[in-house]
Amino acid sequence: MTTRIEKRFADLKSEGRAALVTFVMSGDPDYETSMAIIKALPKAGADVIELGMPFTDPMADGPSIQAAGVRALKAGQTLKKTLQMVRDFRKDEAATPIVLMGYYNPIYIYGVDKFLVDAKEAGVDGLIVVDLPPEEDEELCLPALKAGLNFIRLATPTTDDKRLPAVLNNTSGFVYYVSITGITGSAAPDATKVSAAVQRIKKHTKLPVAVGFGVKNAESARAIAAGADGVVVGSALIDALRKTLEADGKGGPATVKAVTDLVADIARGVRAAGTVAAE
């Protein structure tokens, strides 16, 4: 059975362009503003939505996304509320895939079996759980695949050809290539090196390869999109959100507009890469 993620990447491949994958933290800066952002993302140009599950001890996230997680938790966000956000999103939007991204601890506390049932029922399409290596697939990956959810794994510049088969085993939907060695938002990726890395990964898998970490604007998105199946942007969106917050941390219509305006600009960059490639 073709999943929503697989269909979206296949459709975009037919269009001759890469996907724009947008990351926002669920519940940041508050439930209502976060919900408004998520609902506006597809119209702004997002092809896939990554929804962060806020956690107090992230290991791969830079300062921007860490702060987003803290804001969300202080505003009362929980994993249960994150799943409710997906349900609310699905009331009006059935086509855009949603991937939950985060860490295993909240899922473990929620209960793996209950989480998978609730996530599938809510309309979640895939999971990225950063701190579960392939050696722990029985914990969550295999049950998630059995439940009909894609399990997306990260590959990095230090994932060599010897390690790649283990990383790609049981990976589905797409492969998330981390363009830099470090945390999110910490450096600008080298598009030439990224393209070469994507081609190396593609020798091991037929899955689409989306590239994240360090994409900030339309120009960097176009450069990455020219050599990948997808571009992931997260920290730049979180930074745009943060700049609109009031002194008390509250968001509003300006917050939604700041995020969606940047998504629209980056989407133009992604589409421009596809146009160039087709010429």
PDB file of C-alpha atoms in Angstrom:
ATOM      1  CA  MET A   1       0.000   0.000   0.000  1.00  0.00           C
ATOM      2  CA  THR A   2       1.375   3.412  -0.991  1.00  0.00           C
ATOM      3  CA  THR A   3       1.617   5.788   1.937  1.00  0.00           C
ATOM      4  CA  ARG A   4       0.870   9.499   1.824  1.00  0.00           C
ATOM      5  CA  ILE A   5       4.623  10.245   2.014  1.00  0.00           C
ATOM      6  CA  GLU A   6       5.481   7.869  -0.819  1.00  0.00           C
ATOM      7  CA  LYS A   7       2.708   9.312  -3.001  1.00  0.00           C
ATOM      8  CA  ARG A   8       3.855  12.880  -2.372  1.00  0.00           C
ATOM      9  CA  PHE A   9       7.478  12.194  -3.334  1.00  0.00           C
ATOM     10  CA  ALA A  10       6.368  10.207  -6.396  1.00  0.00           C
ATOM     11  CA  ASP A  11       4.074  13.041  -7.525  1.00  0.00           C
ATOM     12  CA  LEU A  12       6.825  15.635  -7.100  1.00  0.00           C
ATOM     13  CA  LYS A  13       9.300  13.464  -8.994  1.00  0.00           C
ATOM     14  CA  SER A  14       6.800  13.436 -11.873  1.00  0.00           C
ATOM     15  CA  GLU A  15       6.698  17.229 -11.652  1.00  0.00           C
ATOM     16  CA  GLY A  16      10.499  17.313 -11.869  1.00  0.00           C
ATOM     17  CA  ARG A  17      11.180  19.045  -8.594  1.00  0.00           C
ATOM     18  CA  ALA A  18      12.281  18.408  -5.047  1.00  0.00           C
ATOM     19  CA  ALA A  19       9.987  18.439  -2.019  1.00  0.00           C
ATOM     20  CA  LEU A  20       9.958  21.215   0.555  1.00  0.00           C
ATOM     21  CA  VAL A  21       9.815  19.668   4.023  1.00  0.00           C
ATOM     22  CA  THR A  22       9.070  22.199   6.770  1.00  0.00           C
ATOM     23  CA  PHE A  23       9.772  21.644  10.454  1.00  0.00           C
ATOM     24  CA  VAL A  24       7.894  23.497  13.174  1.00  0.00           C
ATOM     25  CA  MET A  25       7.646  22.663  16.867  1.00  0.00           C
ATOM     26  CA  SER A  26       4.163  21.659  17.961  1.00  0.00           C
ATOM     27  CA  GLY A  27       2.764  24.057  20.547  1.00  0.00           C
ATOM     28  CA  ASP A  28       5.318  26.822  19.884  1.00  0.00           C
ATOM     29  CA  PRO A  29       4.718  29.490  21.094  1.00  0.00           C
ATOM     30  CA  ASP A  30       1.213  28.325  22.099  1.00  0.00           C
ATOM     31  CA  TYR A  31      -1.347  25.812  20.859  1.00  0.00           C
ATOM     32  CA  GLU A  32      -3.519  28.267  18.924  1.00  0.00           C
ATOM     33  CA  THR A  33      -0.688  30.030  17.071  1.00  0.00           C
ATOM     34  CA  SER A  34       1.055  26.752  16.329  1.00  0.00           C
ATOM     35  CA  MET A  35      -2.177  25.305  14.958  1.00  0.00           C
ATOM     36  CA  ALA A  36      -2.681  28.327  12.711  1.00  0.00           C
ATOM     37  CA  ILE A  37       0.867  27.957  11.356  1.00  0.00           C
ATOM     38  CA  ILE A  38       0.474  24.261  10.622  1.00  0.00           C
ATOM     39  CA  LYS A  39      -2.809  24.820   8.805  1.00  0.00           C
ATOM     40  CA  ALA A  40      -1.221  27.583   6.678  1.00  0.00           C
ATOM     41  CA  LEU A  41       1.917  25.649   5.684  1.00  0.00           C
ATOM     42  CA  PRO A  42       0.548  23.687   2.675  1.00  0.00           C
ATOM     43  CA  LYS A  43      -0.825  26.828   1.024  1.00  0.00           C
ATOM     44  CA  ALA A  44       2.509  28.569   1.636  1.00  0.00           C
ATOM     45  CA  GLY A  45       4.336  25.812  -0.254  1.00  0.00           C
ATOM     46  CA  ALA A  46       5.159  23.049   2.208  1.00  0.00           C
ATOM     47  CA  ASP A  47       4.986  19.600   0.625  1.00  0.00           C
ATOM     48  CA  VAL A  48       5.629  17.639   3.830  1.00  0.00           C
ATOM     49  CA  ILE A  49       5.225  18.860   7.417  1.00  0.00           C
ATOM     50  CA  GLU A  50       7.567  17.752  10.162  1.00  0.00           C
ATOM     51  CA  LEU A  51       5.993  18.393  13.535  1.00  0.00           C
ATOM     52  CA  GLY A  52       8.350  18.463  16.476  1.00  0.00           C
ATOM     53  CA  MET A  53       7.447  16.657  19.682  1.00  0.00           C
ATOM     54  CA  PRO A  54       8.900  18.982  22.366  1.00  0.00           C
ATOM     55  CA  PHE A  55      11.367  17.335  24.712  1.00  0.00           C
ATOM     56  CA  THR A  56      13.509  18.647  27.547  1.00  0.00           C
ATOM     57  CA  ASP A  57      16.757  16.915  26.590  1.00  0.00           C
ATOM     58  CA  PRO A  58      17.278  17.092  22.809  1.00  0.00           C
ATOM     59  CA  MET A  59      20.618  15.839  21.451  1.00  0.00           C
ATOM     60  CA  ALA A  60      20.560  16.918  17.811  1.00  0.00           C
ATOM     61  CA  ASP A  61      18.782  20.262  18.012  1.00  0.00           C
ATOM     62  CA  GLY A  62      20.533  23.620  18.033  1.00  0.00           C
ATOM     63  CA  PRO A  63      19.635  26.605  20.225  1.00  0.00           C
ATOM     64  CA  SER A  64      16.692  27.763  18.092  1.00  0.00           C
ATOM     65  CA  ILE A  65      14.825  24.464  18.148  1.00  0.00           C
ATOM     66  CA  GLN A  66      15.767  23.800  21.770  1.00  0.00           C
ATOM     67  CA  ALA A  67      14.219  27.139  22.707  1.00  0.00           C
ATOM     68  CA  ALA A  68      11.123  26.310  20.660  1.00  0.00           C
ATOM     69  CA  GLY A  69      10.724  23.086  22.617  1.00  0.00           C
ATOM     70  CA  VAL A  70      11.037  24.931  25.914  1.00  0.00           C
ATOM     71  CA  ARG A  71       8.445  27.543  24.842  1.00  0.00           C
ATOM     72  CA  ALA A  72       6.041  24.802  23.820  1.00  0.00           C
ATOM     73  CA  LEU A  73       6.460  22.865  27.065  1.00  0.00           C
ATOM     74  CA  LYS A  74       6.001  26.018  29.142  1.00  0.00           C
ATOM     75  CA  ALA A  75       2.794  26.694  27.199  1.00  0.00           C
ATOM     76  CA  GLY A  76       1.523  23.273  28.228  1.00  0.00           C
ATOM     77  CA  GLN A  77       2.233  21.223  25.114  1.00  0.00           C
ATOM     78  CA  THR A  78       2.179  17.446  25.549  1.00  0.00           C
ATOM     79  CA  LEU A  79       2.435  14.504  23.191  1.00  0.00           C
ATOM     80  CA  LYS A  80      -1.316  14.015  23.593  1.00  0.00           C
ATOM     81  CA  LYS A  81      -1.889  17.623  22.459  1.00  0.00           C
ATOM     82  CA  THR A  82       0.500  17.140  19.532  1.00  0.00           C
ATOM     83  CA  LEU A  83      -1.597  14.223  18.317  1.00  0.00           C
ATOM     84  CA  GLN A  84      -4.716  16.375  18.762  1.00  0.00           C
ATOM     85  CA  MET A  85      -3.107  19.032  16.541  1.00  0.00           C
ATOM     86  CA  VAL A  86      -2.712  16.424  13.817  1.00  0.00           C
ATOM     87  CA  ARG A  87      -6.384  15.448  14.190  1.00  0.00           C
ATOM     88  CA  ASP A  88      -7.417  19.094  13.916  1.00  0.00           C
ATOM     89  CA  PHE A  89      -5.185  19.555  10.841  1.00  0.00           C
ATOM     90  CA  ARG A  90      -6.680  16.506   9.163  1.00  0.00           C
ATOM     91  CA  LYS A  91     -10.222  17.938   9.467  1.00  0.00           C
ATOM     92  CA  ASP A  92      -9.425  20.208   6.508  1.00  0.00           C
ATOM     93  CA  GLU A  93      -6.326  18.704   4.893  1.00  0.00           C
ATOM     94  CA  ALA A  94      -5.989  15.117   3.731  1.00  0.00           C
ATOM     95  CA  ALA A  95      -3.125  15.296   1.241  1.00  0.00           C
ATOM     96  CA  THR A  96      -0.096  16.771   3.005  1.00  0.00           C
ATOM     97  CA  PRO A  97       1.997  14.152   4.838  1.00  0.00           C
ATOM     98  CA  ILE A  98       2.796  14.762   8.502  1.00  0.00           C
ATOM     99  CA  VAL A  99       5.925  13.349  10.125  1.00  0.00           C
ATOM    100  CA  LEU A 100       6.393  13.530  13.898  1.00  0.00           C
ATOM    101  CA  MET A 101      10.019  14.234  14.811  1.00  0.00           C
ATOM    102  CA  GLY A 102      11.589  13.980  18.228  1.00  0.00           C
ATOM    103  CA  TYR A 103      12.987  11.610  20.805  1.00  0.00           C
ATOM    104  CA  TYR A 104      11.995   8.245  22.219  1.00  0.00           C
ATOM    105  CA  ASN A 105      11.446   9.157  25.861  1.00  0.00           C
ATOM    106  CA  PRO A 106       8.028  10.871  25.452  1.00  0.00           C
ATOM    107  CA  ILE A 107       6.810   8.001  23.256  1.00  0.00           C
ATOM    108  CA  TYR A 108       8.052   5.416  25.770  1.00  0.00           C
ATOM    109  CA  ILE A 109       6.278   7.205  28.613  1.00  0.00           C
ATOM    110  CA  TYR A 110       3.083   7.526  26.524  1.00  0.00           C
ATOM    111  CA  GLY A 111       3.278   3.804  25.735  1.00  0.00           C
ATOM    112  CA  VAL A 112       4.493   2.537  22.367  1.00  0.00           C
ATOM    113  CA  ASP A 113       1.430   0.488  21.441  1.00  0.00           C
ATOM    114  CA  LYS A 114      -1.017   3.240  22.451  1.00  0.00           C
ATOM    115  CA  PHE A 115       1.105   5.892  20.719  1.00  0.00           C
ATOM    116  CA  LEU A 116       1.146   4.021  17.416  1.00  0.00           C
ATOM    117  CA  VAL A 117      -2.613   3.435  17.502  1.00  0.00           C
ATOM    118  CA  ASP A 118      -3.317   7.072  18.390  1.00  0.00           C
ATOM    119  CA  ALA A 119      -0.796   8.459  15.872  1.00  0.00           C
ATOM    120  CA  LYS A 120      -2.244   6.412  13.021  1.00  0.00           C
ATOM    121  CA  GLU A 121      -5.797   7.350  13.993  1.00  0.00           C
ATOM    122  CA  ALA A 122      -4.852  11.035  14.205  1.00  0.00           C
ATOM    123  CA  GLY A 123      -3.443  11.060  10.672  1.00  0.00           C
ATOM    124  CA  VAL A 124       0.308  10.846  11.253  1.00  0.00           C
ATOM    125  CA  ASP A 125       2.202   9.367   8.312  1.00  0.00           C
ATOM    126  CA  GLY A 126       5.735   8.851   9.572  1.00  0.00           C
ATOM    127  CA  LEU A 127       8.159   9.109  12.467  1.00  0.00           C
ATOM    128  CA  ILE A 128      11.682  10.439  12.908  1.00  0.00           C
ATOM    129  CA  VAL A 129      13.016   9.421  16.312  1.00  0.00           C
ATOM    130  CA  VAL A 130      16.535  10.724  16.535  1.00  0.00           C
ATOM    131  CA  ASP A 131      17.898   8.675  19.414  1.00  0.00           C
ATOM    132  CA  LEU A 132      16.845   5.184  18.327  1.00  0.00           C
ATOM    133  CA  PRO A 133      19.608   3.497  16.264  1.00  0.00           C
ATOM    134  CA  PRO A 134      18.928   0.548  13.927  1.00  0.00           C
ATOM    135  CA  GLU A 135      20.104  -1.823  16.656  1.00  0.00           C
ATOM    136  CA  GLU A 136      16.955  -0.856  18.617  1.00  0.00           C
ATOM    137  CA  ASP A 137      14.459  -1.407  15.783  1.00  0.00           C
ATOM    138  CA  GLU A 138      12.324  -3.747  17.861  1.00  0.00           C
ATOM    139  CA  GLU A 139      11.565  -0.894  20.306  1.00  0.00           C
ATOM    140  CA  LEU A 140       9.608   1.268  17.875  1.00  0.00           C
ATOM    141  CA  CYS A 141      10.667   1.011  14.230  1.00  0.00           C
ATOM    142  CA  LEU A 142       9.287  -2.445  13.501  1.00  0.00           C
ATOM    143  CA  PRO A 143       6.004  -1.882  15.404  1.00  0.00           C
ATOM    144  CA  ALA A 144       5.584   1.444  13.567  1.00  0.00           C
ATOM    145  CA  LEU A 145       6.073  -0.191  10.176  1.00  0.00           C
ATOM    146  CA  LYS A 146       3.565  -2.878  11.156  1.00  0.00           C
ATOM    147  CA  ALA A 147       1.100  -0.127  12.110  1.00  0.00           C
ATOM    148  CA  GLY A 148       1.437   1.412   8.645  1.00  0.00           C
ATOM    149  CA  LEU A 149       3.670   4.362   9.545  1.00  0.00           C
ATOM    150  CA  ASN A 150       6.846   5.219   7.666  1.00  0.00           C
ATOM    151  CA  PHE A 151      10.003   5.219   9.783  1.00  0.00           C
ATOM    152  CA  ILE A 152      12.472   7.767   8.472  1.00  0.00           C
ATOM    153  CA  ARG A 153      16.094   7.476   9.502  1.00  0.00           C
ATOM    154  CA  LEU A 154      18.889  10.033   9.504  1.00  0.00           C
ATOM    155  CA  ALA A 155      22.177   9.584   7.642  1.00  0.00           C
ATOM    156  CA  THR A 156      25.057  11.981   8.279  1.00  0.00           C
ATOM    157  CA  PRO A 157      28.422  12.903   6.700  1.00  0.00           C
ATOM    158  CA  THR A 158      30.020  10.377   9.057  1.00  0.00           C
ATOM    159  CA  THR A 159      27.727   7.522   7.964  1.00  0.00           C
ATOM    160  CA  ASP A 160      30.133   5.593   5.716  1.00  0.00           C
ATOM    161  CA  ASP A 161      29.353   2.890   3.178  1.00  0.00           C
ATOM    162  CA  LYS A 162      29.896   0.196   5.788  1.00  0.00           C
ATOM    163  CA  ARG A 163      27.289   1.706   8.144  1.00  0.00           C
ATOM    164  CA  LEU A 164      24.751   2.828   5.508  1.00  0.00           C
ATOM    165  CA  PRO A 165      23.081  -0.591   4.937  1.00  0.00           C
ATOM    166  CA  ALA A 166      22.282  -0.843   8.641  1.00  0.00           C
ATOM    167  CA  VAL A 167      20.897   2.710   8.682  1.00  0.00           C
ATOM    168  CA  LEU A 168      18.785   2.114   5.575  1.00  0.00           C
ATOM    169  CA  ASN A 169      17.439  -1.255   6.700  1.00  0.00           C
ATOM    170  CA  ASN A 170      13.770  -0.784   7.706  1.00  0.00           C
ATOM    171  CA  THR A 171      13.928   2.897   6.696  1.00  0.00           C
ATOM    172  CA  SER A 172      10.903   3.912   4.625  1.00  0.00           C
ATOM    173  CA  GLY A 173       9.258   6.999   3.152  1.00  0.00           C
ATOM    174  CA  PHE A 174      12.485   8.904   2.605  1.00  0.00           C
ATOM    175  CA  VAL A 175      16.004   9.184   3.949  1.00  0.00           C
ATOM    176  CA  TYR A 176      16.860  12.332   5.891  1.00  0.00           C
ATOM    177  CA  TYR A 177      20.441  13.350   5.110  1.00  0.00           C
ATOM    178  CA  VAL A 178      21.970  15.665   7.708  1.00  0.00           C
ATOM    179  CA  SER A 179      24.089  18.035   5.629  1.00  0.00           C
ATOM    180  CA  ILE A 180      26.571  19.016   8.333  1.00  0.00           C
ATOM    181  CA  THR A 181      28.330  17.415  11.259  1.00  0.00           C
ATOM    182  CA  GLY A 182      26.740  19.113  14.240  1.00  0.00           C
ATOM    183  CA  ILE A 183      23.439  20.376  15.562  1.00  0.00           C
ATOM    184  CA  THR A 184      20.573  22.001  13.667  1.00  0.00           C
ATOM    185  CA  GLY A 185      21.127  25.518  12.378  1.00  0.00           C
ATOM    186  CA  SER A 186      24.817  25.552  13.282  1.00  0.00           C
ATOM    187  CA  ALA A 187      26.434  25.949   9.836  1.00  0.00           C
ATOM    188  CA  ALA A 188      25.756  26.412   6.129  1.00  0.00           C
ATOM    189  CA  PRO A 189      25.967  23.226   4.035  1.00  0.00           C
ATOM    190  CA  ASP A 190      28.227  22.904   0.989  1.00  0.00           C
ATOM    191  CA  ALA A 191      25.788  22.138  -1.847  1.00  0.00           C
ATOM    192  CA  THR A 192      28.417  20.366  -3.956  1.00  0.00           C
ATOM    193  CA  LYS A 193      29.409  18.033  -1.126  1.00  0.00           C
ATOM    194  CA  VAL A 194      25.750  17.467  -0.268  1.00  0.00           C
ATOM    195  CA  SER A 195      24.929  16.483  -3.851  1.00  0.00           C
ATOM    196  CA  ALA A 196      27.817  13.991  -3.869  1.00  0.00           C
ATOM    197  CA  ALA A 197      26.665  12.541  -0.555  1.00  0.00           C
ATOM    198  CA  VAL A 198      23.110  12.158  -1.858  1.00  0.00           C
ATOM    199  CA  GLN A 199      24.389  10.279  -4.894  1.00  0.00           C
ATOM    200  CA  ARG A 200      26.432   8.001  -2.627  1.00  0.00           C
ATOM    201  CA  ILE A 201      23.351   7.209  -0.525  1.00  0.00           C
ATOM    202  CA  LYS A 202      21.315   6.537  -3.659  1.00  0.00           C
ATOM    203  CA  LYS A 203      23.711   3.743  -4.573  1.00  0.00           C
ATOM    204  CA  HIS A 204      22.334   1.933  -1.514  1.00  0.00           C
ATOM    205  CA  THR A 205      18.605   2.726  -1.744  1.00  0.00           C
ATOM    206  CA  LYS A 206      15.764   3.663  -4.074  1.00  0.00           C
ATOM    207  CA  LEU A 207      14.186   5.877  -1.409  1.00  0.00           C
ATOM    208  CA  PRO A 208      14.079   9.659  -1.939  1.00  0.00           C
ATOM    209  CA  VAL A 209      16.791  11.565  -0.061  1.00  0.00           C
ATOM    210  CA  ALA A 210      15.829  14.844   1.638  1.00  0.00           C
ATOM    211  CA  VAL A 211      18.526  17.145   2.991  1.00  0.00           C
ATOM    212  CA  GLY A 212      18.294  19.244   6.130  1.00  0.00           C
ATOM    213  CA  PHE A 213      20.315  21.211   8.698  1.00  0.00           C
ATOM    214  CA  GLY A 214      21.521  24.662   7.596  1.00  0.00           C
ATOM    215  CA  VAL A 215      18.963  25.643   4.940  1.00  0.00           C
ATOM    216  CA  LYS A 216      17.977  29.242   5.695  1.00  0.00           C
ATOM    217  CA  ASN A 217      16.561  30.928   2.607  1.00  0.00           C
ATOM    218  CA  ALA A 218      15.481  30.553  -1.023  1.00  0.00           C
ATOM    219  CA  GLU A 219      19.060  30.650  -2.325  1.00  0.00           C
ATOM    220  CA  SER A 220      20.370  27.873  -0.080  1.00  0.00           C
ATOM    221  CA  ALA A 221      17.204  25.845  -0.683  1.00  0.00           C
ATOM    222  CA  ARG A 222      17.629  26.094  -4.461  1.00  0.00           C
ATOM    223  CA  ALA A 223      21.262  25.000  -4.213  1.00  0.00           C
ATOM    224  CA  ILE A 224      20.378  21.957  -2.123  1.00  0.00           C
ATOM    225  CA  ALA A 225      17.260  21.104  -4.152  1.00  0.00           C
ATOM    226  CA  ALA A 226      19.349  20.883  -7.328  1.00  0.00           C
ATOM    227  CA  GLY A 227      21.039  17.770  -5.945  1.00  0.00           C
ATOM    228  CA  ALA A 228      18.423  16.152  -3.696  1.00  0.00           C
ATOM    229  CA  ASP A 229      14.843  14.863  -3.649  1.00  0.00           C
ATOM    230  CA  GLY A 230      13.841  17.130  -0.820  1.00  0.00           C
ATOM    231  CA  VAL A 231      14.921  20.126   1.231  1.00  0.00           C
ATOM    232  CA  VAL A 232      14.221  20.332   4.951  1.00  0.00           C
ATOM    233  CA  VAL A 233      14.053  23.700   6.694  1.00  0.00           C
ATOM    234  CA  GLY A 234      13.514  24.117  10.418  1.00  0.00           C
ATOM    235  CA  SER A 235      15.709  26.477  12.427  1.00  0.00           C
ATOM    236  CA  ALA A 236      15.165  29.379  10.004  1.00  0.00           C
ATOM    237  CA  LEU A 237      11.396  29.059  10.453  1.00  0.00           C
ATOM    238  CA  ILE A 238      11.758  28.901  14.221  1.00  0.00           C
ATOM    239  CA  ASP A 239      13.954  32.027  14.144  1.00  0.00           C
ATOM    240  CA  ALA A 240      11.360  33.868  12.048  1.00  0.00           C
ATOM    241  CA  LEU A 241       8.698  32.881  14.564  1.00  0.00           C
ATOM    242  CA  ARG A 242      10.786  33.959  17.566  1.00  0.00           C
ATOM    243  CA  LYS A 243      11.389  37.458  16.185  1.00  0.00           C
ATOM    244  CA  THR A 244       7.648  38.204  16.226  1.00  0.00           C
ATOM    245  CA  LEU A 245       6.981  37.229  19.827  1.00  0.00           C
ATOM    246  CA  GLU A 246       5.815  39.762  22.364  1.00  0.00           C
ATOM    247  CA  ALA A 247       7.749  40.357  25.597  1.00  0.00           C
ATOM    248  CA  ASP A 248       5.501  37.829  27.342  1.00  0.00           C
ATOM    249  CA  GLY A 249       6.276  35.212  24.686  1.00  0.00           C
ATOM    250  CA  LYS A 250       2.857  35.400  23.065  1.00  0.00           C
ATOM    251  CA  GLY A 251       2.393  34.990  19.317  1.00  0.00           C
ATOM    252  CA  GLY A 252      -0.280  36.175  16.943  1.00  0.00           C
ATOM    253  CA  PRO A 253      -1.148  36.828  13.289  1.00  0.00           C
ATOM    254  CA  ALA A 254       2.281  38.409  12.683  1.00  0.00           C
ATOM    255  CA  THR A 255       3.868  35.179  13.877  1.00  0.00           C
ATOM    256  CA  VAL A 256       1.915  33.096  11.403  1.00  0.00           C
ATOM    257  CA  LYS A 257       2.694  35.536   8.580  1.00  0.00           C
ATOM    258  CA  ALA A 258       6.436  35.607   9.348  1.00  0.00           C
ATOM    259  CA  VAL A 259       6.684  31.832   9.118  1.00  0.00           C
ATOM    260  CA  THR A 260       4.492  31.399   6.049  1.00  0.00           C
ATOM    261  CA  ASP A 261       6.178  34.279   4.180  1.00  0.00           C
ATOM    262  CA  LEU A 262       9.551  32.572   4.670  1.00  0.00           C
ATOM    263  CA  VAL A 263       8.121  29.201   3.629  1.00  0.00           C
ATOM    264  CA  ALA A 264       6.713  30.792   0.461  1.00  0.00           C
ATOM    265  CA  ASP A 265      10.111  32.349  -0.333  1.00  0.00           C
ATOM    266  CA  ILE A 266      11.976  29.066   0.234  1.00  0.00           C
ATOM    267  CA  ALA A 267       9.357  27.203  -1.820  1.00  0.00           C
ATOM    268  CA  ARG A 268      10.151  29.506  -4.739  1.00  0.00           C
ATOM    269  CA  GLY A 269      13.807  28.539  -4.375  1.00  0.00           C
ATOM    270  CA  VAL A 270      12.999  24.822  -4.391  1.00  0.00           C
ATOM    271  CA  ARG A 271      10.778  25.184  -7.445  1.00  0.00           C
ATOM    272  CA  ALA A 272      13.397  27.267  -9.259  1.00  0.00           C
ATOM    273  CA  ALA A 273      15.885  24.404  -8.886  1.00  0.00           C
ATOM    274  CA  GLY A 274      13.408  22.064 -10.523  1.00  0.00           C
ATOM    275  CA  THR A 275      12.848  24.474 -13.360  1.00  0.00           C
ATOM    276  CA  VAL A 276      16.571  24.770 -14.026  1.00  0.00           C
ATOM    277  CA  ALA A 277      17.066  20.995 -13.903  1.00  0.00           C
ATOM    278  CA  ALA A 278      14.303  20.446 -16.451  1.00  0.00           C
ATOM    279  CA  GLU A 279      15.719  22.899 -18.983  1.00  0.00           C
TER     280      GLU A 279
END
